[in-house]
Short mmCIF file of C-alpha atoms and ligand atoms in Angstrom, two decimals:
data_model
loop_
_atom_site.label_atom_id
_atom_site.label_comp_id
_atom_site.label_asym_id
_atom_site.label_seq_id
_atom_site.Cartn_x
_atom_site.Cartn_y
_atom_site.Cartn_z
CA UNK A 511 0.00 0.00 0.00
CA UNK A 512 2.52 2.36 0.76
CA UNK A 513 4.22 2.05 -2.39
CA UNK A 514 1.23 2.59 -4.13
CA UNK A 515 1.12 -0.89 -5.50
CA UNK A 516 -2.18 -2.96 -6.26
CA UNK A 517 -2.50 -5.85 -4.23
CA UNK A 518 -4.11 -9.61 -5.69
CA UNK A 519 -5.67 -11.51 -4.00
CA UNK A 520 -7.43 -14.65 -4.93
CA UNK A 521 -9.60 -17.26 -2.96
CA UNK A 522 -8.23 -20.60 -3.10
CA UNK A 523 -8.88 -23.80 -1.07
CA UNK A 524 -6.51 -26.54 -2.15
CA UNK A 525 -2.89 -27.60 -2.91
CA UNK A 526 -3.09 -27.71 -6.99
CA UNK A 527 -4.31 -24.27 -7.15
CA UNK A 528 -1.85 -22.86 -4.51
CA UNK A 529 0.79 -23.78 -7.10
CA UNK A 530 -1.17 -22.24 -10.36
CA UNK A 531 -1.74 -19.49 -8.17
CA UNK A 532 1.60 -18.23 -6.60
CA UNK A 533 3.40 -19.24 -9.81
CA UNK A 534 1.26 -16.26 -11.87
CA UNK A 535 1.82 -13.47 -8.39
CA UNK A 536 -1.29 -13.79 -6.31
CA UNK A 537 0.13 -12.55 -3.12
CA UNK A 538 -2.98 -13.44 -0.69
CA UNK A 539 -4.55 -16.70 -0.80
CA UNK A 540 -8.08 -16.69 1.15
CA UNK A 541 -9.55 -19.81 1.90
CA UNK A 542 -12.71 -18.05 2.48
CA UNK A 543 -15.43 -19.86 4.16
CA UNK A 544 -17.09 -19.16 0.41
CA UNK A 545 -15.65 -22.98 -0.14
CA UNK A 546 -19.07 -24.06 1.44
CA UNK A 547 -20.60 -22.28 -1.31
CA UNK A 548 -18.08 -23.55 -3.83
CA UNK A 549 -16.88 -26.91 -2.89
CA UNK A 550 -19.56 -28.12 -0.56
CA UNK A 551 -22.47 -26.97 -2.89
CA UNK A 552 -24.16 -25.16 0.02
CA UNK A 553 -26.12 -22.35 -0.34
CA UNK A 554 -24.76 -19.87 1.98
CA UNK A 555 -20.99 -19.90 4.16
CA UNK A 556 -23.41 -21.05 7.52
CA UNK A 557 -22.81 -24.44 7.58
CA UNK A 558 -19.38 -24.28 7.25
CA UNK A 559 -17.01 -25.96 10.20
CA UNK A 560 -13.72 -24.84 12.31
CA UNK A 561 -12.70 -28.56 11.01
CA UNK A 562 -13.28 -27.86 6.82
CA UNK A 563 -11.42 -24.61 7.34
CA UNK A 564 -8.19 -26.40 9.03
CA UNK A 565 -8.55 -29.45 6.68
CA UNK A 566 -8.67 -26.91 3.78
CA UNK A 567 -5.52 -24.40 5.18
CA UNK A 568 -3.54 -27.30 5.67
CA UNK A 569 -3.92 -28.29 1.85
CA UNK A 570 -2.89 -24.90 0.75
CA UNK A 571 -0.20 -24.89 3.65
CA UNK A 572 2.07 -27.74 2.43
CA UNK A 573 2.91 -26.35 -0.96
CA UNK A 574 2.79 -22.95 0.01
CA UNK A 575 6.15 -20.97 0.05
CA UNK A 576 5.39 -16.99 -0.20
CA UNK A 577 2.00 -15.76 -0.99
CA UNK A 578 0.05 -14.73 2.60
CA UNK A 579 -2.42 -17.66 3.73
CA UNK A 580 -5.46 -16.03 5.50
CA UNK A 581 -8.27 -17.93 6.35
CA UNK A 582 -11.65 -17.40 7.30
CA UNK A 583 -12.92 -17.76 10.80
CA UNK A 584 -16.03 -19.48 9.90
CA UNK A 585 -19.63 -18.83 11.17
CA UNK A 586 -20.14 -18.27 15.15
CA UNK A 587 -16.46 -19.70 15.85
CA UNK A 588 -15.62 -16.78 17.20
CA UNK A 589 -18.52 -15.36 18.85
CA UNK A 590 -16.67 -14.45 22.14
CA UNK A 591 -12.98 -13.32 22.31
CA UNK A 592 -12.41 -16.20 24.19
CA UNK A 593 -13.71 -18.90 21.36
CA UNK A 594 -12.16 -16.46 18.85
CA UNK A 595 -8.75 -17.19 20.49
CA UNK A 596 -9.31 -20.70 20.24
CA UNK A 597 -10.44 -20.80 16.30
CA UNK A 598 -7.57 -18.87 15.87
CA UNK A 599 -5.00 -21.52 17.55
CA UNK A 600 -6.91 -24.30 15.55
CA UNK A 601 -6.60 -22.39 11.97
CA UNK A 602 -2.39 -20.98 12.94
CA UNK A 603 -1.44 -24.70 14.52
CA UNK A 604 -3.31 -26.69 12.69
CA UNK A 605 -3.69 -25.19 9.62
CA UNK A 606 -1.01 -22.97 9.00
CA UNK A 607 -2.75 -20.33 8.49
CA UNK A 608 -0.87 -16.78 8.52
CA UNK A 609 -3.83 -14.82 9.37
CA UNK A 610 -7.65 -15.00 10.56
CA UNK A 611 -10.35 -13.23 8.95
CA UNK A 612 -14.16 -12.23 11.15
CA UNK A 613 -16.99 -10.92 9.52
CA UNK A 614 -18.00 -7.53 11.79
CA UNK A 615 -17.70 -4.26 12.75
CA UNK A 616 -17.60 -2.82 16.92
CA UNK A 617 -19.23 -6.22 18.30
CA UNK A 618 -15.49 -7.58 17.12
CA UNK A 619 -13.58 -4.81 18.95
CA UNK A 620 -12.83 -6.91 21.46
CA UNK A 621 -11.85 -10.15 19.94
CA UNK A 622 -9.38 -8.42 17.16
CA UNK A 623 -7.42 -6.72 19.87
CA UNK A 624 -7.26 -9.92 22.02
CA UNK A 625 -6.03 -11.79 18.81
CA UNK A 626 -3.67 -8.84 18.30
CA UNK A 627 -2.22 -9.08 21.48
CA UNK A 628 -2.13 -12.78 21.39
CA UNK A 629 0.34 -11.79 18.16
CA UNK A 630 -2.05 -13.27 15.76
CA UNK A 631 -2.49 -11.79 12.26
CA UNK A 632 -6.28 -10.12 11.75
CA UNK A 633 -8.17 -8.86 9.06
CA UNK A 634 -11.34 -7.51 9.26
CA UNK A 635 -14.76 -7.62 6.76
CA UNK A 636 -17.05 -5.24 6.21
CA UNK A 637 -20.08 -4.32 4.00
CA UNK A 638 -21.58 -7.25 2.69
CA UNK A 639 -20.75 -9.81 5.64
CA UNK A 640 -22.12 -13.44 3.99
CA UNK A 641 -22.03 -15.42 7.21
CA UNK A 642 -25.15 -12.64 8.50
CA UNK A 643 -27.04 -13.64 5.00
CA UNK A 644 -30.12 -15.37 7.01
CA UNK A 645 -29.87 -11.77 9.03
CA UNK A 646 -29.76 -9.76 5.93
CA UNK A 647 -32.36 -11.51 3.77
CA UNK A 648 -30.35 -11.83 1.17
CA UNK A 649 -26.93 -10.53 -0.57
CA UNK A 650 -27.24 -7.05 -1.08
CA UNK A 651 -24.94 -4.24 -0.94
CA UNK A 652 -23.63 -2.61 2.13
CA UNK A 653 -23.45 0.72 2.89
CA UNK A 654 -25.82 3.49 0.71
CA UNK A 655 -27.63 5.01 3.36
CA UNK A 656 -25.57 8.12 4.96
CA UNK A 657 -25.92 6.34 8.58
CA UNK A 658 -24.94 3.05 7.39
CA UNK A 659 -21.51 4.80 5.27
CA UNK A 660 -20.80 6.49 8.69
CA UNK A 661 -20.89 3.40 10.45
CA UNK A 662 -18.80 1.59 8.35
CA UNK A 663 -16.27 4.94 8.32
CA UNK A 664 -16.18 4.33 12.12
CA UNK A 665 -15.79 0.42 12.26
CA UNK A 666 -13.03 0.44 9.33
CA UNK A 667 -10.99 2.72 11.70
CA UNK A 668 -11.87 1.01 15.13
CA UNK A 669 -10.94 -2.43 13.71
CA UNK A 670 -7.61 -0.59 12.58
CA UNK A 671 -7.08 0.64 15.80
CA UNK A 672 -7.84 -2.50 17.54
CA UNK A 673 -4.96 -4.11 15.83
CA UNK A 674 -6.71 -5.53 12.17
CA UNK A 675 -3.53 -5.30 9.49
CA UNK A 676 -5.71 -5.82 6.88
CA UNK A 677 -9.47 -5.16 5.93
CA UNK A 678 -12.02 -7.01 2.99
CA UNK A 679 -14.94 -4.48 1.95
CA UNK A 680 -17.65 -6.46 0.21
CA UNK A 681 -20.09 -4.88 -2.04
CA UNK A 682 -19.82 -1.37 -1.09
CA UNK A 683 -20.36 1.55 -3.04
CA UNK A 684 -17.15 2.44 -4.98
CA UNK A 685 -16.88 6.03 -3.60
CA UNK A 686 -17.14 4.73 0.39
CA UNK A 687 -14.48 2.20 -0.57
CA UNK A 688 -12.06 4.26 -1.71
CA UNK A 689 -12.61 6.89 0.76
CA UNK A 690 -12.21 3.74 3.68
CA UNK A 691 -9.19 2.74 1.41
CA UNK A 692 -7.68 6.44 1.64
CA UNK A 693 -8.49 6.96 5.53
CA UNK A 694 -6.79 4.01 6.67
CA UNK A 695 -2.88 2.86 7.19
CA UNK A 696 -3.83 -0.60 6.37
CA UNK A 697 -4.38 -2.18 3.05
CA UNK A 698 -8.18 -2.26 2.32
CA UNK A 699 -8.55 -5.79 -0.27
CA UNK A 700 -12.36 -4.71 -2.18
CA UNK A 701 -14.85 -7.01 -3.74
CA UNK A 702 -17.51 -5.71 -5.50
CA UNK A 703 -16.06 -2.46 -4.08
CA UNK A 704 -14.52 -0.45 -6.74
CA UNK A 705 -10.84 0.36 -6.74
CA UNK A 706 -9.04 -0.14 -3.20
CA UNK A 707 -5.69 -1.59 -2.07
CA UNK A 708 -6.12 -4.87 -3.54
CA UNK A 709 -8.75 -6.65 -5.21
CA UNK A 710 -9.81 -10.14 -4.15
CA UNK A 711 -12.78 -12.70 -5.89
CA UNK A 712 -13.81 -15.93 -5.28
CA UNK A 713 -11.23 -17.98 -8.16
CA UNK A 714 -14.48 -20.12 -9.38
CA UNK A 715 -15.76 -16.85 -10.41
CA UNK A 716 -13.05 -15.52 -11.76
CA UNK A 717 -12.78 -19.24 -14.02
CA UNK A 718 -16.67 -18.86 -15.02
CA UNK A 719 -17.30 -22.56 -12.85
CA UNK A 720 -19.36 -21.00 -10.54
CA UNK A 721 -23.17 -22.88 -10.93
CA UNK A 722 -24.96 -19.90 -10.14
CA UNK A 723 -28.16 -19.55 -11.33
CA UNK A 724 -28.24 -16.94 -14.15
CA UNK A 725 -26.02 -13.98 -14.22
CA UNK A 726 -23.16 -13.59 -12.37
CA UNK A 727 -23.06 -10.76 -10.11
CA UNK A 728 -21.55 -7.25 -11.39
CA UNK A 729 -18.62 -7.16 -9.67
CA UNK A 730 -17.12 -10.45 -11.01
CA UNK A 731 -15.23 -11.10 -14.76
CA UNK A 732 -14.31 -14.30 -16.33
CA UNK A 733 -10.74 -14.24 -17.00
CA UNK A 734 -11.05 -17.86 -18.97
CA UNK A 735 -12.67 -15.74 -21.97
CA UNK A 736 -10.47 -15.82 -25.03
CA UNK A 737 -7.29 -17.14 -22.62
CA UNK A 738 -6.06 -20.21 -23.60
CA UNK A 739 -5.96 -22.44 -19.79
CA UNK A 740 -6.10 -21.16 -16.08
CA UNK A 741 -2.47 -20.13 -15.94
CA UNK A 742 -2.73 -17.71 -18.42
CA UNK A 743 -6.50 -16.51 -16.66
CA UNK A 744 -5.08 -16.18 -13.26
CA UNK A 745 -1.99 -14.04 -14.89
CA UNK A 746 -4.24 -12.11 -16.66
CA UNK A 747 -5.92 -10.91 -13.44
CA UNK A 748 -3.07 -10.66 -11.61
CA UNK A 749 -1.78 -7.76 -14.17
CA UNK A 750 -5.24 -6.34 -13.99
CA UNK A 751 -5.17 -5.81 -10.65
CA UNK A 752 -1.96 -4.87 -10.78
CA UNK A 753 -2.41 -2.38 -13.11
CA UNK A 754 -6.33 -0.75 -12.26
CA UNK A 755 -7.63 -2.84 -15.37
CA UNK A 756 -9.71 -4.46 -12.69
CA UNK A 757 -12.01 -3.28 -11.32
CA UNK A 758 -13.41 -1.36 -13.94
CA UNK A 759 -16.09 1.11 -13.25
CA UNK A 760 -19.07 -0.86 -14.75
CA UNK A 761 -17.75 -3.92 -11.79
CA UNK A 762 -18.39 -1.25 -9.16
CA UNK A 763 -21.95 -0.15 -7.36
CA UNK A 764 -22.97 3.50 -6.89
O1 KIV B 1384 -15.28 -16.43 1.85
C1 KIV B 1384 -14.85 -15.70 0.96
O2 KIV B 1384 -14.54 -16.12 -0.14
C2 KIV B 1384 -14.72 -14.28 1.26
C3 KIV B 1384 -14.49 -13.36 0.09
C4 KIV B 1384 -15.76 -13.18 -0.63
C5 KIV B 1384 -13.88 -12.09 0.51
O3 KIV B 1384 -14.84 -13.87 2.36
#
């Protein structure tokens, strides 16, 4: 961030792709708790376990060597800071994984500074948070309404200042993204967000395997079109990224 660099980001959730992956400069793998969605062919990130997440960082873990391995903490795992610590030793020991991701804004306050202090590697998530769908009603995006912007303003910073190194905005407005993005010391990764830090998507997407029923949402482009294998796909978006290609302005909401 400080050098002005874009950062990608991919999700990823086993060994074969951690090679593809780090070979074309992905610098953050996710295993995002998405892979309930993706592998599991569930329809939302809820019944995901502590155990798939550790079976799934350990996968990634073994052929690893320098791309940052963050995984997702997965739904109520870390509804107290106390369980929070403990998901957290299960995904680091276990897994290998080289930082923890929470959906949430203040009600995480506490548990991000415990797992700061503990000297374990957060990053926050805000806007669209995926594990709340059954909350939410649905997948919609996060943060139009002037007191729902200013909320997210204030939790972006508090989870900074409670020790997050790293922050996912999902489906946010392009305009509060970047303005998060520009506010904050610590590199802001966007989906369906517009232009931050870094950009990451869910890799099925980015392939054009995901079964979703018809179109894909805005935010996400098929690198497979007119590429001639995955390699030269995941390249593709890597330069994009790197570059400001991606996310263009018709991938962003208003
Ligand atoms: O689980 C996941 O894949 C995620 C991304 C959508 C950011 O959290």
């Amino acid at each position: 961030k400080a050098a002005g660099e874009k950062i990608p980001c991919l999700t990823c959730y086993d060994a074969a792709f951690t090679r593809v992956l780090e070979a074309a400069g992905v610098e953050l793998l996710l295993v995002g708790d998405s892979l309930g969605n993706v592998l599991q062919g569930q329809d939302s990130t809820v019944p995901v376990s502590v155990d798939h997440m550790v079976y799934h960082c350990a996968c990634l873990a073994r052929v690893r060597s320098r791309a940052l391995l963050v995984a997702d903490m997965p739904f109520l795992s870390y509804a107290t800071p106390q369980q929070a610590l403990a998901t957290a030793a299960r995904l680091m020991q276990e897994g290998s994984a080289r930082m923890v991701k929470l959906e949430g804004g203040a009600e995480r306050l506490e548990s991000v500074a415990l797992l700061s202090a503990q000297g374990v590697p957060v990053c926050g998530h805000l806007g669209l948070l995926p594990q709340s769908v059954h909350k939410l009603g649905g997948y919609r995006v996060q943060g139009r309404e002037p007191d729902q912007a200013e909320a997210m303003r204030r939790d972006a910073l508090a989870l900074q200042e409670a020790g997050a190194g790293l922050l996912v905005l999902e489906c946010v407005p392009s305009g509060l993204a970047q303005e998060i993005s520009a506010a904050l010391r610590i590199p802001v990764i966007g989906i369906g967000a517009g232009v931050c830090d870094g950009q990451v998507l869910v890799l099925h997407d980015m392939l054009g395997i995901t079964p979703a029923e018809g179109a894909p949402p805005r935010f996400v482009k098929n690198f497979l079109v007119g590429r001639g294998g995955v390699r030269e796909a995941v390249r593709a978006y890597v330069e994009a990224v790197k570059s400001g290609d991606f996310p263009a302005t018709e991938h962003g909401f208003e």
